[in-house]
Amino acid sequence: MMIPRTLIRKFTLVAVIAVASLPSNSPAQNAQFKIGVVNLEIIFDQYQKQKEQYEILKVEVEKLQGPIDELSEKITKDKECFEDETSGMTDDERNKLQDDIEADFSKYKAAIQQSQEEIDRREKRIFEEIIGDIQTAVEEVGVRENYHLIFDGGKTRNNNLLYFSTTLNMTQKIIDHLNSE
């Protein structure tokens, strides 16, 4: 015999209410819990150290980009020269210029790949450091202010937190704590 789902749900609800209403001698069950919610994305974006670190990274990217741009200009110039002056060149001169262009293009691709890998490594290091700082700040504020639970309430994350009252939002406290260090 199959029990209808609605009956199972009603029974479960009655059982939960019955258990919750039982008297308890346990201090943990009688205690009031302090719960907070933060938006990690907003904290990340407004953390001053993150902004500073990404500005430094931006300058480093520009430094890495300079030689790549120079090589790109050289390749473009050599290609134009090859196309414009091919008729006045010997076969050996044409072949040498074409080989030089291909070698420069290989250097260009390798430089782009190497630069991108370096940027990715640095960005990952910065990201991990910032996330670590945020985690530490959440823990410090949580301990200092006697929070029992702190959730991420960001809408873009898969955190299963469907609703919370804005009175639980402590995002600005964490931002202020991080930026005061």
GROMACS .gro file of N, CA, C and O in nm, residues 132-145 147 150 170 174 177:
model
   76
  132GLY      N    1   4.110   3.468   0.163
  132GLY     CA    2   4.159   3.432   0.296
  132GLY      C    3   4.140   3.544   0.396
  132GLY      O    4   4.097   3.521   0.511
  133ASP      N    5   4.170   3.666   0.354
  133ASP     CA    6   4.149   3.784   0.441
  133ASP      C    7   4.001   3.798   0.478
  133ASP      O    8   3.967   3.827   0.593
  134ILE      N    9   3.914   3.780   0.380
  134ILE     CA   10   3.770   3.793   0.405
  134ILE      C   11   3.723   3.685   0.501
  134ILE      O   12   3.648   3.714   0.596
  135GLN      N   13   3.768   3.563   0.480
  135GLN     CA   14   3.729   3.453   0.569
  135GLN      C   15   3.775   3.483   0.712
  135GLN      O   16   3.698   3.466   0.807
  136THR      N   17   3.898   3.531   0.727
  136THR     CA   18   3.951   3.564   0.859
  136THR      C   19   3.869   3.676   0.923
  136THR      O   20   3.836   3.670   1.042
  137ALA      N   21   3.835   3.778   0.844
  137ALA     CA   22   3.756   3.890   0.896
  137ALA      C   23   3.618   3.844   0.942
  137ALA      O   24   3.570   3.888   1.047
  138VAL      N   25   3.555   3.758   0.863
  138VAL     CA   26   3.423   3.706   0.902
  138VAL      C   27   3.435   3.631   1.034
  138VAL      O   28   3.353   3.649   1.125
  139GLU      N   29   3.538   3.549   1.046
  139GLU     CA   30   3.559   3.473   1.169
  139GLU      C   31   3.586   3.567   1.288
  139GLU      O   32   3.530   3.547   1.396
  140GLU      N   33   3.671   3.667   1.267
  140GLU     CA   34   3.704   3.760   1.376
  140GLU      C   35   3.582   3.838   1.424
  140GLU      O   36   3.557   3.849   1.544
  141VAL      N   37   3.505   3.891   1.331
  141VAL     CA   38   3.384   3.964   1.367
  141VAL      C   39   3.283   3.869   1.431
  141VAL      O   40   3.218   3.903   1.530
  142GLY      N   41   3.272   3.750   1.376
  142GLY     CA   42   3.180   3.651   1.432
  142GLY      C   43   3.214   3.617   1.577
  142GLY      O   44   3.125   3.613   1.663
  143VAL      N   45   3.340   3.596   1.605
  143VAL     CA   46   3.382   3.563   1.742
  143VAL      C   47   3.364   3.685   1.833
  143VAL      O   48   3.309   3.674   1.942
  144ARG      N   49   3.410   3.800   1.786
  144ARG     CA   50   3.404   3.922   1.868
  144ARG      C   51   3.261   3.959   1.906
  144ARG      O   52   3.233   4.003   2.017
  145GLU      N   53   3.167   3.936   1.814
  145GLU     CA   54   3.029   3.976   1.837
  145GLU      C   55   2.937   3.859   1.870
  145GLU      O   56   2.816   3.871   1.865
  147TYR      N   57   2.856   3.567   1.722
  147TYR     CA   58   2.769   3.506   1.622
  147TYR      C   59   2.786   3.355   1.628
  147TYR      O   60   2.896   3.304   1.649
  150ILE      N   61   2.716   3.239   1.033
  150ILE     CA   62   2.722   3.349   0.936
  150ILE      C   63   2.714   3.285   0.798
  150ILE      O   64   2.795   3.199   0.764
  170MET      N   65   2.531   4.173   0.777
  170MET     CA   66   2.647   4.231   0.844
  170MET      C   67   2.761   4.256   0.745
  170MET      O   68   2.877   4.265   0.782
  174ILE      N   69   3.185   4.373   0.802
  174ILE     CA   70   3.303   4.300   0.754
  174ILE      C   71   3.389   4.392   0.668
  174ILE      O   72   3.512   4.394   0.681
  177HIS      N   73   3.569   4.628   0.892
  177HIS     CA   74   3.675   4.557   0.965
  177HIS      C   75   3.797   4.536   0.874
  177HIS      O   76   3.911   4.560   0.915
   0.00000   0.00000   0.00000
